[in-house]
CSV table of C-alpha atoms in Angstrom, one decimal:
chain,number,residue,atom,x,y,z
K,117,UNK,CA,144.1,106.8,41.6
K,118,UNK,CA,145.3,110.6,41.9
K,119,UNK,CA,149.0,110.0,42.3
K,120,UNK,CA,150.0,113.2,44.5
K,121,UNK,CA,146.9,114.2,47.2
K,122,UNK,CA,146.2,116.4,49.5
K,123,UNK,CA,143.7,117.4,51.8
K,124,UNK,CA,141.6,119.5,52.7
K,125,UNK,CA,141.8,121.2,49.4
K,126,UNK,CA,140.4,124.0,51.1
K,127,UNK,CA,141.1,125.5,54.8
K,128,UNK,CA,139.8,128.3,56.5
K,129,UNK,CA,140.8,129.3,60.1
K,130,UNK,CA,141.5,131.8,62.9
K,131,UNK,CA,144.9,133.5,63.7
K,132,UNK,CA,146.1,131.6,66.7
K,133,UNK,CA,145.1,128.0,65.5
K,134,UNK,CA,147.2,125.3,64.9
K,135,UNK,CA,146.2,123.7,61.7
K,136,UNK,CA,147.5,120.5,59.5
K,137,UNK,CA,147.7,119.6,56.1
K,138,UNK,CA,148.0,115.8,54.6
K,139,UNK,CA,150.1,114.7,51.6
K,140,UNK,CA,149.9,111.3,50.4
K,141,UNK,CA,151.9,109.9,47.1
K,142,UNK,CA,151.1,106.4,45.4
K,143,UNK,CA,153.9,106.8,43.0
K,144,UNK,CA,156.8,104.8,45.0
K,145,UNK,CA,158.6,108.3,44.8
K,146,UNK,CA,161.6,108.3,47.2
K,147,UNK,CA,161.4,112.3,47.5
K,148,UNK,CA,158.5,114.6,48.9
K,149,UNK,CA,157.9,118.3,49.2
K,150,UNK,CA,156.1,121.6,50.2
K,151,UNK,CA,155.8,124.3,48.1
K,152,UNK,CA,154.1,127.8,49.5
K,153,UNK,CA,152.4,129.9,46.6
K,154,UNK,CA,151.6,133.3,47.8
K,155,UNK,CA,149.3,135.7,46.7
K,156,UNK,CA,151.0,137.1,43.8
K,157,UNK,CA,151.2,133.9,42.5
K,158,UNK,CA,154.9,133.2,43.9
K,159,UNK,CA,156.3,129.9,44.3
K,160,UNK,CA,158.6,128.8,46.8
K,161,UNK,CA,159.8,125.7,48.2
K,162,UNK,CA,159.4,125.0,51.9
K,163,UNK,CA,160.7,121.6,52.7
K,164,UNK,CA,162.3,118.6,51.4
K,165,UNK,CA,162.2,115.0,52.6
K,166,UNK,CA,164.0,112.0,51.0
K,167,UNK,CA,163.0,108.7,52.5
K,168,UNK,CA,161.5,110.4,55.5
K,169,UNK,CA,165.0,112.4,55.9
K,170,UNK,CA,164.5,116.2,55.9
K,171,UNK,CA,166.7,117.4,53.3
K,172,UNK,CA,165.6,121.0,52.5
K,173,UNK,CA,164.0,123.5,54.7
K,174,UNK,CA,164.7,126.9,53.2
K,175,UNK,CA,164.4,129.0,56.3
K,176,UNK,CA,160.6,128.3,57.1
K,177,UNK,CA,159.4,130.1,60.9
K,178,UNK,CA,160.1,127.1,63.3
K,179,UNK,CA,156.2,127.3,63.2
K,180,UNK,CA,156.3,124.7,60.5
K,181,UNK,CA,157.0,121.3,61.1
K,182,UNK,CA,156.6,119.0,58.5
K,183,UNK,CA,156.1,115.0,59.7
K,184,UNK,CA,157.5,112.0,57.2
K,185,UNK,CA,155.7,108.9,58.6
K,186,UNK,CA,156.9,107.1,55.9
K,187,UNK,CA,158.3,108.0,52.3
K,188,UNK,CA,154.8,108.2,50.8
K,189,UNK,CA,153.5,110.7,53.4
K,190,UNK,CA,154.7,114.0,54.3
K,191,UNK,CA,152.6,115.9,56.1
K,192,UNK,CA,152.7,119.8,57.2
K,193,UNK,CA,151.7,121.4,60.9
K,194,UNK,CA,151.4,124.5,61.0
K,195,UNK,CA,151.4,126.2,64.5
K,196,UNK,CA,149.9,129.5,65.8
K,197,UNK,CA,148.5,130.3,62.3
K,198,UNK,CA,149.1,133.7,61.2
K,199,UNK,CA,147.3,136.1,58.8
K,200,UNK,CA,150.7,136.0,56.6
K,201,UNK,CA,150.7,132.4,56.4
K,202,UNK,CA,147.1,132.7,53.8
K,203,UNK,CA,148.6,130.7,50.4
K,204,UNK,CA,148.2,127.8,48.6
K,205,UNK,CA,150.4,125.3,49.9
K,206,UNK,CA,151.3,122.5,47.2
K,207,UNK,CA,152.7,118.9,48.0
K,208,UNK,CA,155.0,117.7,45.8
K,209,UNK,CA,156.9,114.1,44.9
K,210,UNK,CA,159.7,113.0,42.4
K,211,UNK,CA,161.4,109.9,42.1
K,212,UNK,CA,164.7,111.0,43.4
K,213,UNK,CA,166.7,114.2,42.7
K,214,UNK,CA,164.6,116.3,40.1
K,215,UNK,CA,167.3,115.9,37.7
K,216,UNK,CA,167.1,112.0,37.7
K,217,UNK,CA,163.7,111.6,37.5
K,218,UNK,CA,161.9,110.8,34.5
K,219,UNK,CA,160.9,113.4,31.4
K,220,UNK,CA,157.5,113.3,31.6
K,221,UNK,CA,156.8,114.1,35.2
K,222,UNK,CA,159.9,114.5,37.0
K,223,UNK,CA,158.0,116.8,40.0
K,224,UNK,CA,154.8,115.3,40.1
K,225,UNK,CA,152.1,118.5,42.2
K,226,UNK,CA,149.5,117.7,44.3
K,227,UNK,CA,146.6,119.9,43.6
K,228,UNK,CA,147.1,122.5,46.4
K,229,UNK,CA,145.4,123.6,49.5
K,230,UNK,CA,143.9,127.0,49.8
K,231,UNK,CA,144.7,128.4,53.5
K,232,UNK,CA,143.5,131.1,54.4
K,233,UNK,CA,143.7,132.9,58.1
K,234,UNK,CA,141.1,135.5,59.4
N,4,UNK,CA,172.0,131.5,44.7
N,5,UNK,CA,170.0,131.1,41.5
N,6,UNK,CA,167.1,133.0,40.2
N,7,UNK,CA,164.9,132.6,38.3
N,8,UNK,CA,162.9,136.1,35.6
N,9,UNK,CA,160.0,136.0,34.1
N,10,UNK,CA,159.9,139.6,32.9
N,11,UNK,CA,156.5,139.6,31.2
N,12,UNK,CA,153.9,139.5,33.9
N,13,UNK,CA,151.2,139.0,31.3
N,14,UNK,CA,150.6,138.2,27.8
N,15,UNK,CA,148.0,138.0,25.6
N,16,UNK,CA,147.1,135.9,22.1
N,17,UNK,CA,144.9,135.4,19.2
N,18,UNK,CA,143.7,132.0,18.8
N,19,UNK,CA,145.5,130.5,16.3
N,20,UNK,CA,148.4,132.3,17.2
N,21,UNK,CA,152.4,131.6,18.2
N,22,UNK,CA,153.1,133.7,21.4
N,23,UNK,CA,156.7,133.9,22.8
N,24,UNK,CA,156.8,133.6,26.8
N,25,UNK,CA,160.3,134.9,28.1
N,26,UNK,CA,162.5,133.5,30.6
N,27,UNK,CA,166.3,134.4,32.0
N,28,UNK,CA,168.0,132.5,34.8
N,29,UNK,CA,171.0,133.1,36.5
N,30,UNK,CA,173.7,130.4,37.6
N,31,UNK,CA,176.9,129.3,37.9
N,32,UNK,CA,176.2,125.8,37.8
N,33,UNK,CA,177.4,124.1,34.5
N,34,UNK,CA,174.7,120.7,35.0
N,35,UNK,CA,170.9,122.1,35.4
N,36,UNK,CA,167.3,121.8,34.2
N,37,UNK,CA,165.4,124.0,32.8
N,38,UNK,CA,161.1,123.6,33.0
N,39,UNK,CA,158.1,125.4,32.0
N,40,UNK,CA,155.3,124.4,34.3
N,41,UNK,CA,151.2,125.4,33.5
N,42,UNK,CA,149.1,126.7,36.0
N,43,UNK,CA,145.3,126.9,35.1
N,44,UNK,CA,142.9,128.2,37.1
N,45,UNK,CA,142.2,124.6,38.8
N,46,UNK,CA,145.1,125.6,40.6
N,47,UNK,CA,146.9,122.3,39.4
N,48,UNK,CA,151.0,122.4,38.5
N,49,UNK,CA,151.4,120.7,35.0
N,50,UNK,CA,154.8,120.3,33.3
N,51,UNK,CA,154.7,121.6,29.8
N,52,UNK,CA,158.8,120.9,28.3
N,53,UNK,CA,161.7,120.1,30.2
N,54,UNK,CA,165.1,120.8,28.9
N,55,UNK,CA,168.9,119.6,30.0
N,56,UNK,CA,171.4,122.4,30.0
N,57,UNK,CA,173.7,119.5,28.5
N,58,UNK,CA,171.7,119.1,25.6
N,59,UNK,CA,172.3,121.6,22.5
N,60,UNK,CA,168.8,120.7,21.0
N,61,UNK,CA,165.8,122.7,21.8
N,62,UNK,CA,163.1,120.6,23.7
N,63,UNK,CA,160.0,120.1,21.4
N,64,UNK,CA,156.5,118.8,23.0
N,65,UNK,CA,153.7,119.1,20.2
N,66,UNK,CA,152.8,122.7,20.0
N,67,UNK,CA,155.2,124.0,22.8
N,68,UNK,CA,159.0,124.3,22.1
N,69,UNK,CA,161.7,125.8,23.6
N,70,UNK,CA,164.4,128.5,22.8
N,71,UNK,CA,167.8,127.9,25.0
N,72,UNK,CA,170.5,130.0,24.8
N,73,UNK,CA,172.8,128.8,27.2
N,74,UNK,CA,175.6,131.6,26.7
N,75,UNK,CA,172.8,134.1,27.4
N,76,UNK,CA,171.2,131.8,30.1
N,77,UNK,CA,167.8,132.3,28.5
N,78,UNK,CA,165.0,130.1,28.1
N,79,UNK,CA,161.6,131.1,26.3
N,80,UNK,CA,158.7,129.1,25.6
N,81,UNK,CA,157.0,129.5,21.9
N,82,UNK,CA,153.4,128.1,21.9
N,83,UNK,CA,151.9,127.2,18.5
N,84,UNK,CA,148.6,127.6,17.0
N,85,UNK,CA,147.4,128.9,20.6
N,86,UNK,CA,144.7,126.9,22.0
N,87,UNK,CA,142.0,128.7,24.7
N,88,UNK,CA,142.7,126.0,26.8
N,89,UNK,CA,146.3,127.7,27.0
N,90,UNK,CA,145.4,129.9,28.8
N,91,UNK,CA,147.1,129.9,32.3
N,92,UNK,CA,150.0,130.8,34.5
N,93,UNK,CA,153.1,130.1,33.4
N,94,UNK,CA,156.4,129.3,35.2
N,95,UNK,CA,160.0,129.2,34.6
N,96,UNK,CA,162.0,127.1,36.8
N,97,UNK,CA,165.2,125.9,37.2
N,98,UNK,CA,167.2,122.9,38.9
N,99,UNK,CA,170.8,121.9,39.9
N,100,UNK,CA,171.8,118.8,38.4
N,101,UNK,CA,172.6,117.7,42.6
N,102,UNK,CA,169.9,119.9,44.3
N,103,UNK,CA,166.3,118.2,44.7
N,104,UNK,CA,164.4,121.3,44.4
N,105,UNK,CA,162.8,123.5,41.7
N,106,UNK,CA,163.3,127.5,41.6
N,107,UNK,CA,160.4,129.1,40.3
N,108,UNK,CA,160.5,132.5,38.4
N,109,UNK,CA,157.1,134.7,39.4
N,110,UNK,CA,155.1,133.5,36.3
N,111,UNK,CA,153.4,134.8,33.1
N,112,UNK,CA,149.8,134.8,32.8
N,113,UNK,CA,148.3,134.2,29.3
N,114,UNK,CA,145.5,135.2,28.2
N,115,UNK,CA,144.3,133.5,24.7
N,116,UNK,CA,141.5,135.8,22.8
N,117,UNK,CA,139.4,134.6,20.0
């Protein structure tokens, strides 16, 4: 009964692929996101989606596209895989705007996928 | 645009031991959150304290507690009676009361020593 999930946890691939990573919530949340952690342990969000409605997308290469099939899903694609894109790439869910949301888990992480591009 | 500084990249503590974990942000936002999120090494994002800029108390959560000085727009976490299962990254991070997204300063790793 994880509440945020993603898979695969782990993904290894060659530059040039094309490459996608699943996100799934069971919490009813209305808002979903990606986070990128790089190698120095740097996080950063990627995209926003509210009720399947991109909302954020803090200047991600057009290489990116996340998909919002419905408001519990929000997927990431990731085209033409390069070595730079190697991080961990966390889903993410709240109820609404962070702010609103509950105190004790008002951004609720998925465990993280570990990309990494040879 | 707001940031987020975590100016100690690591810090170590005795077991047993209260350990301070700094934190300054920068805004000009008067309604905001403030969090400090754990990172172990399973990788997994775990909120430790939350606090409301609104809200003159300090945040409390059983051994963690917060110090916010709004007028100096800092924000450290003091850890009690350290445990080794403290041990971890640590994040900072901040949110607009409007904004749906969490700034993340570049995190503290702790180490807890017997």
């Amino acid at each position: 009964d994880t509440a945020v999930s993603q898979t695969p946890k782990y993904l290894v691939t060659q530059m040039g692929n094309d490459k996608s990573i699943k996100c799934e919530q069971n919490l009813g949340h209305d808002t979903m996101y990606w986070y990128k952690q790089d190698s120095k342990k740097f996080l950063k969000i990627m995209f926003s989606y509210n009720n399947k409605e991109l909302i954020i997308n803090e200047t991600v290469p057009n290489r990116f596209s996340p998909k919002s099939p419905d408001k519990a899903h929000l997927n990431l694609h990731i085209n033409s895989l390069e070595l730079g894109d190697s991080a961990v790439y966390f889903c993410a869910s709240s109820q609404d705007l962070v702010s609103s949301s509950s105190y004790n888990s008002p951004l609720h992480f998925g465990n993280g996928t570990r990309l990494t591009v040879t | 645009a707001q940031t987020v500084t975590q100016s100690q990249p690591e810090m170590s503590v005795q077991e047993a031991e209260t350990v301070t974990l700094s934190c300054t942000y920068d805004t000009s936002e008067s309604d905001y959150y403030l969090f400090w999120y754990k990172q172990p090494p399973s990788r997994q994002m775990i909120l430790v304290i939350r606090q409301e800029a609104y809200k003159q108390q300090n945040a409390t959560e059983n051994r963690f507690s917060v110090n916010f000085q709004k007028a100096a727009k800092s924000f450290s976490l003091k850890i009690s009676d350290s445990q080794l299962g403290d041990a971890a990254m640590y994040f900072c991070a901040y949110s607009t009361g409007t904004a749906s997204k969490l700034t993340f300063g570049t995190g503290t790793r702790l180490q807890v020593t017997l």
